[in-house]
Coordinates of C-alpha atoms in Angstrom, one line a residue:
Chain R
X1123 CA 0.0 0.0 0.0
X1124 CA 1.7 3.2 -0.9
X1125 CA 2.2 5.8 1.7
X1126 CA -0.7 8.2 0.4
X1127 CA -3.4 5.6 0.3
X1128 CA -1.9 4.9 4.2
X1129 CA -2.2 8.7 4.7
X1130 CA -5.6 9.1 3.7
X1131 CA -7.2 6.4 5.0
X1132 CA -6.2 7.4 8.2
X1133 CA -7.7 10.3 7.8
X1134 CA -11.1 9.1 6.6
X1135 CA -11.2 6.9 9.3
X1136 CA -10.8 9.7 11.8
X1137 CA -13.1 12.0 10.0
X1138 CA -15.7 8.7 10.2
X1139 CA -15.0 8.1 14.0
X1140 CA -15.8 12.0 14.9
X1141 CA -18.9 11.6 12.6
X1142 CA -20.1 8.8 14.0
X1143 CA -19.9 9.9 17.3
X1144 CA -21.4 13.3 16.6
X1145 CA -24.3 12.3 14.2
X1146 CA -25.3 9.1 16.6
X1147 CA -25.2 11.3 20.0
X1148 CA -22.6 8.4 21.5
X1149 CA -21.8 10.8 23.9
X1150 CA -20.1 8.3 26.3
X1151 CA -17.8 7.4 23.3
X1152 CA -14.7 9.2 22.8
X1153 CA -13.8 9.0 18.9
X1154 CA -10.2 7.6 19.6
X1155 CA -12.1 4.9 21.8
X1156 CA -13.4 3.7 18.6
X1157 CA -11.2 0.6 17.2
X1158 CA -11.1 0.8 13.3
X1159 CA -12.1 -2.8 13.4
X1160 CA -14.4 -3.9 15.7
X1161 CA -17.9 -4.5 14.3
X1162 CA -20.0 -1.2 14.4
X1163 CA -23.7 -3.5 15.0
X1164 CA -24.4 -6.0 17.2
X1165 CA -21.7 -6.3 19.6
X1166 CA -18.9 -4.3 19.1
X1167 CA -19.7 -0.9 18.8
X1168 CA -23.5 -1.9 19.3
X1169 CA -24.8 0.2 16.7
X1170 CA -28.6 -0.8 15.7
X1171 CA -30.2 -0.6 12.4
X1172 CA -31.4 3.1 12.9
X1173 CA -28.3 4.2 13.4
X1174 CA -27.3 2.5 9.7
X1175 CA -29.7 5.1 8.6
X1176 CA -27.7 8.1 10.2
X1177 CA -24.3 6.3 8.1
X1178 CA -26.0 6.1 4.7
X1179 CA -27.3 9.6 5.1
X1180 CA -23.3 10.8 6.5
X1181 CA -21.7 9.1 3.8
X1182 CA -24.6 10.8 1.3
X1183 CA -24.0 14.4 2.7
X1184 CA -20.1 14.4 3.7
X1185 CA -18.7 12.0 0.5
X1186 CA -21.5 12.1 -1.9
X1187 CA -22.0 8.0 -2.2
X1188 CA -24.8 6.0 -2.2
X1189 CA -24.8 2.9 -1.1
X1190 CA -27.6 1.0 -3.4
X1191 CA -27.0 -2.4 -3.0
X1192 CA -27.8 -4.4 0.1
X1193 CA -25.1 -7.5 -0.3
X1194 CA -22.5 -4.5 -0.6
X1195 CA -23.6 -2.8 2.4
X1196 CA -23.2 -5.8 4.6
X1197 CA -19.5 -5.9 3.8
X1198 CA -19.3 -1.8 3.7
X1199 CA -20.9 -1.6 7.2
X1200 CA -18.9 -4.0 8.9
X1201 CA -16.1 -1.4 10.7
X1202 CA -14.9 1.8 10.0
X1203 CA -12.3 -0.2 8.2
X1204 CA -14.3 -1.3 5.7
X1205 CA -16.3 2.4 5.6
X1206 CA -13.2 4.0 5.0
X1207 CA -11.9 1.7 2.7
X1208 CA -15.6 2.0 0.9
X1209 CA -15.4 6.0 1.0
X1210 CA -11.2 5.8 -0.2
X1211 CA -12.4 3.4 -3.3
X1212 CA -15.0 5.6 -4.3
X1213 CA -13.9 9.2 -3.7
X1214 CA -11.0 8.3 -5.5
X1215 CA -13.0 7.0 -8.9
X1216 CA -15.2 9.8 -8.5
X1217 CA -12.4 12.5 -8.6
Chain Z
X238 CA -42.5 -7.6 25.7
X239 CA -43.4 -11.3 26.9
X240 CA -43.0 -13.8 24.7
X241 CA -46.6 -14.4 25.1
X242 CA -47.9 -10.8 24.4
X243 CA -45.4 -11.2 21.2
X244 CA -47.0 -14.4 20.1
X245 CA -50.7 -12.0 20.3
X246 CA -49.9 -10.0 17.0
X247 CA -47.6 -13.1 15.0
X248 CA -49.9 -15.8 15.9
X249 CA -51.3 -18.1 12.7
X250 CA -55.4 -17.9 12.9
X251 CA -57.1 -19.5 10.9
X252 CA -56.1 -22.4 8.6
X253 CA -56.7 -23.8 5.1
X254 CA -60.3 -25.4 5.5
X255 CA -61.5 -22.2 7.6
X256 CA -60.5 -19.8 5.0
X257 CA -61.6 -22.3 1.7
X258 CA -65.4 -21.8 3.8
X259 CA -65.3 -18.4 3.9
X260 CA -64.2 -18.1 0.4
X261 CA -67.2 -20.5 -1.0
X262 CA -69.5 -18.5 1.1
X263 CA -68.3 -15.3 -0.7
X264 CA -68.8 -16.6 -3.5
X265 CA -72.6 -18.3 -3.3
X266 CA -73.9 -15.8 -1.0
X267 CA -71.6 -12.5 -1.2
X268 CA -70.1 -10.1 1.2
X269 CA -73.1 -10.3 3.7
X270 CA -72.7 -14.3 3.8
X271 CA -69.0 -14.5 4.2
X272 CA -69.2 -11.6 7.3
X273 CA -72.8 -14.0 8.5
X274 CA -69.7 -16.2 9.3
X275 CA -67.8 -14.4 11.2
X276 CA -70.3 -14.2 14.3
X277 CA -69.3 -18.5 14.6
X278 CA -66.2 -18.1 14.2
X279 CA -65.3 -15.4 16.5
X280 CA -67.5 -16.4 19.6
X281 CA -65.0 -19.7 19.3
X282 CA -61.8 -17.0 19.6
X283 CA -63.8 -15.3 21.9
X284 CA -64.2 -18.3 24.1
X285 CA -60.2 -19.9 23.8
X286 CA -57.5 -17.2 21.8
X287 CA -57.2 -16.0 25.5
X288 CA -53.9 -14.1 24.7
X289 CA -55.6 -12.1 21.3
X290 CA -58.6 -12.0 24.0
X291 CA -56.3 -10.2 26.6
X292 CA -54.8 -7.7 24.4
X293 CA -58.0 -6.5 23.1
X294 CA -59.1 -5.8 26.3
X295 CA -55.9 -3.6 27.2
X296 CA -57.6 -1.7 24.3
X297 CA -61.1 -2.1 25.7
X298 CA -60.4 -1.3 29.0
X299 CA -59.0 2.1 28.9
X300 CA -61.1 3.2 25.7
X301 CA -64.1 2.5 27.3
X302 CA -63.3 2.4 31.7
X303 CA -66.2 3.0 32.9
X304 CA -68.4 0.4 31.0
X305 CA -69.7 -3.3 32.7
X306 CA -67.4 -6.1 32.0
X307 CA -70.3 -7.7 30.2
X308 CA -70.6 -4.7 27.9
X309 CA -66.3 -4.7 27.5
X310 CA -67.0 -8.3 26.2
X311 CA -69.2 -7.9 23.7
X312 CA -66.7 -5.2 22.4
X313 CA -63.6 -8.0 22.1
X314 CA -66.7 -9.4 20.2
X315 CA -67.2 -6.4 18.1
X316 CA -62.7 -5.8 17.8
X317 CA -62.9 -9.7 16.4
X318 CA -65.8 -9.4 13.7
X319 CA -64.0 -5.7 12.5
X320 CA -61.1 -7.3 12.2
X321 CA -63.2 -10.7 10.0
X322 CA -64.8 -8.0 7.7
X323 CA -61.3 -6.9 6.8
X324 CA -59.8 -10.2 6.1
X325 CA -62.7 -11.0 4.0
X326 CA -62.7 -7.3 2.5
X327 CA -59.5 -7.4 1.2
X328 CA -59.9 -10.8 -0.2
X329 CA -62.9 -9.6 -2.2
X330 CA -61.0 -7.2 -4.0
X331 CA -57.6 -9.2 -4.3
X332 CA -59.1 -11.7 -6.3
X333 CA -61.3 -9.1 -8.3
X334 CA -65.0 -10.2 -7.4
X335 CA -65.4 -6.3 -6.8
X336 CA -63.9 -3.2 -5.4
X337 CA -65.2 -1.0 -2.6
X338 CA -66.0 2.9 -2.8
X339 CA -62.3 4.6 -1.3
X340 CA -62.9 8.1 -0.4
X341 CA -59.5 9.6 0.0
X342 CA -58.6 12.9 1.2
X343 CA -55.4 13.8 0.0
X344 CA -55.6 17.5 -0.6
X345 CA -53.0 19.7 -3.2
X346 CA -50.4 19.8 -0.3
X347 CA -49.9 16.2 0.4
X348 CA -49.8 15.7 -3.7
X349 CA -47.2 17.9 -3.9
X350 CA -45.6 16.1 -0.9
X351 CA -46.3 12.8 -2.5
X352 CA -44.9 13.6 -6.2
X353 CA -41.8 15.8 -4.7
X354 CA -39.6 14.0 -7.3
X355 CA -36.3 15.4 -4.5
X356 CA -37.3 14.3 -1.8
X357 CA -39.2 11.2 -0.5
X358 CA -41.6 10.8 1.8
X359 CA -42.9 8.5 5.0
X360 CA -45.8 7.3 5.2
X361 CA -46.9 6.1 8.8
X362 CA -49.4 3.5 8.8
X363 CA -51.2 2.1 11.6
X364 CA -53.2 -1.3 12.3
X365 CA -56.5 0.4 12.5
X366 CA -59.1 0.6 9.8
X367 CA -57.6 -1.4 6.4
X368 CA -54.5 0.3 5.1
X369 CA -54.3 -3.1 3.3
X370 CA -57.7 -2.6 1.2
X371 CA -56.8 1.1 0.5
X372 CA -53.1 0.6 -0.4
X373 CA -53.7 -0.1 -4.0
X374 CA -56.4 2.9 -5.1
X375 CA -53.7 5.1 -2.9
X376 CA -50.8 4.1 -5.1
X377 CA -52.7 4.7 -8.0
X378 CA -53.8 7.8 -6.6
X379 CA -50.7 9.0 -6.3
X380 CA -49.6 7.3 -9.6
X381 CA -46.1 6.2 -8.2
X382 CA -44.9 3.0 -6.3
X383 CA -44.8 2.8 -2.4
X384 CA -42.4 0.8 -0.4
X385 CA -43.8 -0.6 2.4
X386 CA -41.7 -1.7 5.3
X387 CA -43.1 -5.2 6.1
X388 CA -42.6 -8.1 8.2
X389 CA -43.5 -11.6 6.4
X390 CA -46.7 -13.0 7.1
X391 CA -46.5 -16.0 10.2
X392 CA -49.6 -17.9 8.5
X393 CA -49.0 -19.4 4.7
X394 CA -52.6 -20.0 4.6
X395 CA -53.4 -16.4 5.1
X396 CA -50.3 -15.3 3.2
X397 CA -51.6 -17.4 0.3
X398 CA -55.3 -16.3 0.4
X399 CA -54.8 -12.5 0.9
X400 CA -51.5 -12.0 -1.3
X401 CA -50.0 -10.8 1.6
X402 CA -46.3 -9.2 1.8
X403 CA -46.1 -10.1 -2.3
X404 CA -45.3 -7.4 -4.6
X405 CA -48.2 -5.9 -7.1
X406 CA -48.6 -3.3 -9.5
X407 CA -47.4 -0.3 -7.4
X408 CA -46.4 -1.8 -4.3
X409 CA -42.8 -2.8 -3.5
X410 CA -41.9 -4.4 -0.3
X411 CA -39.2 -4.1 2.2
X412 CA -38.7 -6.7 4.5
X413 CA -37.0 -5.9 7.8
X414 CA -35.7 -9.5 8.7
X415 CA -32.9 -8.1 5.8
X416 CA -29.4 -7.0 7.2
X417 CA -29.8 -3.9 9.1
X418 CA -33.6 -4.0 8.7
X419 CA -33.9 -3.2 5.0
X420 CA -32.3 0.7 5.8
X421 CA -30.3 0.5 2.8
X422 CA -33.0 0.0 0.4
X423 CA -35.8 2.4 2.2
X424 CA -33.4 4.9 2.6
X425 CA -32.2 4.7 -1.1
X426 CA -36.0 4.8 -1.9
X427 CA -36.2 8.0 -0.1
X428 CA -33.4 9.7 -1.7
X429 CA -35.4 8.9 -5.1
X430 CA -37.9 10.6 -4.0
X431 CA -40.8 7.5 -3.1
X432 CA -43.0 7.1 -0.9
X433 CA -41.8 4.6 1.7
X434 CA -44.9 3.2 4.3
X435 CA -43.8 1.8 7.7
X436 CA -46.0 0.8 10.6
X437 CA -46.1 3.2 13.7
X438 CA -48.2 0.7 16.3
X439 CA -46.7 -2.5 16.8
X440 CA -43.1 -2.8 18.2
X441 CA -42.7 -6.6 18.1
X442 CA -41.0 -6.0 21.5
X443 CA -37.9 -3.6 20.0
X444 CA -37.2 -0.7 21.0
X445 CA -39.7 2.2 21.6
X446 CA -40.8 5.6 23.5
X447 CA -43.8 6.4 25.7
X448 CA -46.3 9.0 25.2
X449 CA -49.7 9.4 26.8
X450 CA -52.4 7.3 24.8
X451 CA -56.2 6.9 26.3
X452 CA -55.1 8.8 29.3
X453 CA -52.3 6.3 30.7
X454 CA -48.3 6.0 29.3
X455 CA -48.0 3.8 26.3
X456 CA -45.1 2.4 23.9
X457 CA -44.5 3.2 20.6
X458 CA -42.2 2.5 17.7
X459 CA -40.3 5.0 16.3
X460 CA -38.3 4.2 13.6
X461 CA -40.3 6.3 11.0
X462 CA -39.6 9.5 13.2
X463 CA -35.3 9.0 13.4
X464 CA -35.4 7.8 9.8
X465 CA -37.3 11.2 8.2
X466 CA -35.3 13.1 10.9
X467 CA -31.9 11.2 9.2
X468 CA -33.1 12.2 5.8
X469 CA -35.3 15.4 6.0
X470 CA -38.3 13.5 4.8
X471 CA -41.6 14.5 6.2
X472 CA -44.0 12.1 7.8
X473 CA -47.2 11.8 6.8
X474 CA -49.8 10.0 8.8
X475 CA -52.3 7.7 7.4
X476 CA -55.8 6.5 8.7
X477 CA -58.3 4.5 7.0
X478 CA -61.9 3.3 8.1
X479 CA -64.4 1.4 6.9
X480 CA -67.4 4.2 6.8
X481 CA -70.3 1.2 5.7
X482 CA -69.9 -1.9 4.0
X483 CA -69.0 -0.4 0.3
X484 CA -66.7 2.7 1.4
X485 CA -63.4 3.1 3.5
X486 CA -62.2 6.8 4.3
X487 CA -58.4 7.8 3.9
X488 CA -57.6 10.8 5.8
X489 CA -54.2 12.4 6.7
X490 CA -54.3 13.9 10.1
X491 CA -51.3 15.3 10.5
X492 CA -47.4 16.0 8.4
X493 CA -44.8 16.2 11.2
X494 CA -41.6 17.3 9.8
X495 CA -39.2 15.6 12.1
X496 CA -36.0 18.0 12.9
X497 CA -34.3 17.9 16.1
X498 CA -34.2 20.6 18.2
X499 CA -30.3 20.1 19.4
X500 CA -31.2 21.7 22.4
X501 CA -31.9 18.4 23.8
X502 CA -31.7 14.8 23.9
X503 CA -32.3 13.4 20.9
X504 CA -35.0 10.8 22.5
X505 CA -36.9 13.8 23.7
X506 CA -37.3 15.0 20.3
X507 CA -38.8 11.6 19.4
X508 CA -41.2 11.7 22.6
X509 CA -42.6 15.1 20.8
X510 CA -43.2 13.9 17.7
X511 CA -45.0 10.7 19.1
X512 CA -46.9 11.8 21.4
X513 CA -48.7 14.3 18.3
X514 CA -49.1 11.0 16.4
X515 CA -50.2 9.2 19.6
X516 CA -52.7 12.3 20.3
X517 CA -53.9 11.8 16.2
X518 CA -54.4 7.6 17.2
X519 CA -56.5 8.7 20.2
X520 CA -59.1 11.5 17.9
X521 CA -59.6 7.8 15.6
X522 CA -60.1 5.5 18.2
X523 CA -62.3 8.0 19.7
X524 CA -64.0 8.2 16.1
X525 CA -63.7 4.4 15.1
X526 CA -63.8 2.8 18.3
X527 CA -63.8 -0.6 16.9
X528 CA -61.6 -0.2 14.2
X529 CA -58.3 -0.9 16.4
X530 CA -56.4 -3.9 15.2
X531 CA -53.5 -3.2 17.1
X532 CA -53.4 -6.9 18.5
X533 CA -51.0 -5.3 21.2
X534 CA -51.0 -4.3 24.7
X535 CA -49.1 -1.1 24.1
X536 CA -49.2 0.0 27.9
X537 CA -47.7 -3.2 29.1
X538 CA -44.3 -2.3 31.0
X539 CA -42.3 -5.0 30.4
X540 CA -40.8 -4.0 27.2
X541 CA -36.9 -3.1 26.0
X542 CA -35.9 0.5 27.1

């Protein structure tokens, strides 16, 4: 992985932690608490499926995607890993 | 929610050879024959479905407080041959042996809501009157699909004889046993601009709120409220009732355009908006007292917080 793609996924995950924690009111939650890959539903970050609706509507508003397809979204929505690696792919085709 | 009290609103009535009798008697001797049915077969789930029996009577009992127990009886009675006439109305115009009169109220601003090609739209349905009977004249109505946010039907032998949870001309469904409870899709739908229907009553024991409904605290859903306030969608609520035994009436009490404040917890947000929807449920059910098919005791406490 070349040291850009590194640089900005980093990012992107940080800019999804801070989302996450503001948009979902986890006010317990500080965003560095927030492992990169631990499951965001179920156990884990124990996210329900409301709160899938506040992601798809963040990722809408703050990158612009759409996530349309349902066997996608159960691999998009595992971690902010895989967000971040979702919003990195697809930024980057877009620009 | 006890299992039991669950079991009230998925439970399978009524099986093959019941139905096929209600069906010939449609056929020889009309509407009026198939409901002349109903008055059997409900003082039997009268007598033994204690736990659909129970429920009812949640309703009963605070609709109607001061009335004799005797009189509170014959109103489970009443609840249970409503509920018949709808099974049996919605099968007579699912297999096209006629339609019924709809008189729908949808005035110029709910078109414009409806047909806002930007932004979608929620529609909150409720399990009183027959939002199943009305469902196709409103999609027509409106001339554009609706999503409905469904769970499958328990009982094959209703699911087969009423077309239940199966896609027609204008009606898409959305099933909630999906990953993440079908959000992807409905909120896709949304952001096209459709109409997307969920039910704002039952809460299958998940998660809900309180507000005051028939003068005691009661529990609510509220996933229709945090998914418009996530998207900026209005919600629009939707009644029906069957007004005689040709016409339903589809009225819109109230658009609540869910935005919170940020001046406060989120949940209290939620609390507003449900109580006004709880306060619209408690003008029909003082309207259409029998026309509650909630099949849930929604002040029970023991519930998920």
């Amino acid at each position: 992985m070349s040291d850009n793609k590194t640089k900005e996924l980093i990012e992107i995950r940080e800019k999804l932690k801070i989302m996450l924690v503001e948009n979902l009111s986890l006010e317990d939650i500080n965003p560095d608490d927030i492992k990169t890959d631990e499951p965001l539903f179920g156990e884990g970050l124990g996210l329900d499926s409301l709160d899938a609706v506040e992601i798809v509507v963040m990722l809408q508003r703050n990158f612009g995607l759409e996530v349309k397809d349902m066997n996608k979204g159960k691999e998009i929505f595992y971690s902010i890993d895989t967000l971040a690696d979702y919003v990195y792919e697809n930024t980057k085709n877009k620009s | 929610m006890s299992d039991e009290k669950l079991k009230a609103t998925t439970k399978k009535r009524g099986n093959r050879l019941g139905l096929w009798f209600f069906k010939i008697s449609l056929k020889l001797f009309g509407l009026a024959g198939a409901y002349g049915l109903l008055y059997f077969v409900c003082s039997y789930y009268l007598v033994f479905d204690r736990v659909t029996f129970s429920v009812c009577m949640a309703y009963i009992n605070r609709r109607y407080p001061d009335h004799s127990f005797l009189r509170k009886i014959y109103y489970v009675y009443k609840l249970f041959i409503n509920q018949g006439k709808n099974l049996i109305d919605r099968y007579y115009i699912i297999s096209g042996q006629g339609e019924f009169e709809i008189e729908d109220e949808c005035n110029e601003r709910l078109n414009s809501l409806f047909n806002n090609p930007q932004k979608g739209c929620i529609l909150l349905l409720t399990h009183v009157g027959n939002w199943q009977a009305i469902m196709p004249s409103f999609s027509k109505l409106i001339k554009k699909p609706v999503y409905l946010l469904m769970r499958p039907e328990d009982n094959a032998a209703l699911k087969d004889m009423l077309d239940i949870d199966s896609e027609r001309e204008g009606i898409k469904i959305i099933s909630p046993a999906g990953y993440l409870g079908g959000v992807v899709e409905l909120t896709h739908a949304l952001g096209q601009g459709h109409i997307v229907s969920i039910m704002g009553d039952r809460t299958y024991g998940s998660d809900s709120v309180e507000a005051y409904f028939l003068g005691q605290k009661a529990h609510f859903p509220y996933a229709a409220f945090r998914i418009a306030a996530a998207t900026g969608c209005p919600v629009v609520i939707l009644f029906s009732a069957r007004v005689s035994n040709k016409k339903y009436r589809v009225f819109y009490p109230s658009i609540i355009q869910p935005q919170y404040s940020g001046t406060q917890d989120k949940r209290k947000d939620i609390e507003g908006w449900i109580q006004e929807f709880a306060q619209n449920l408690e003008d029909y059910a003082a309207e259409y007292p029998f026309q509650w098919f909630v099949l849930e005791d929604i002040w029970a406490e023991e519930r998920k917080q």
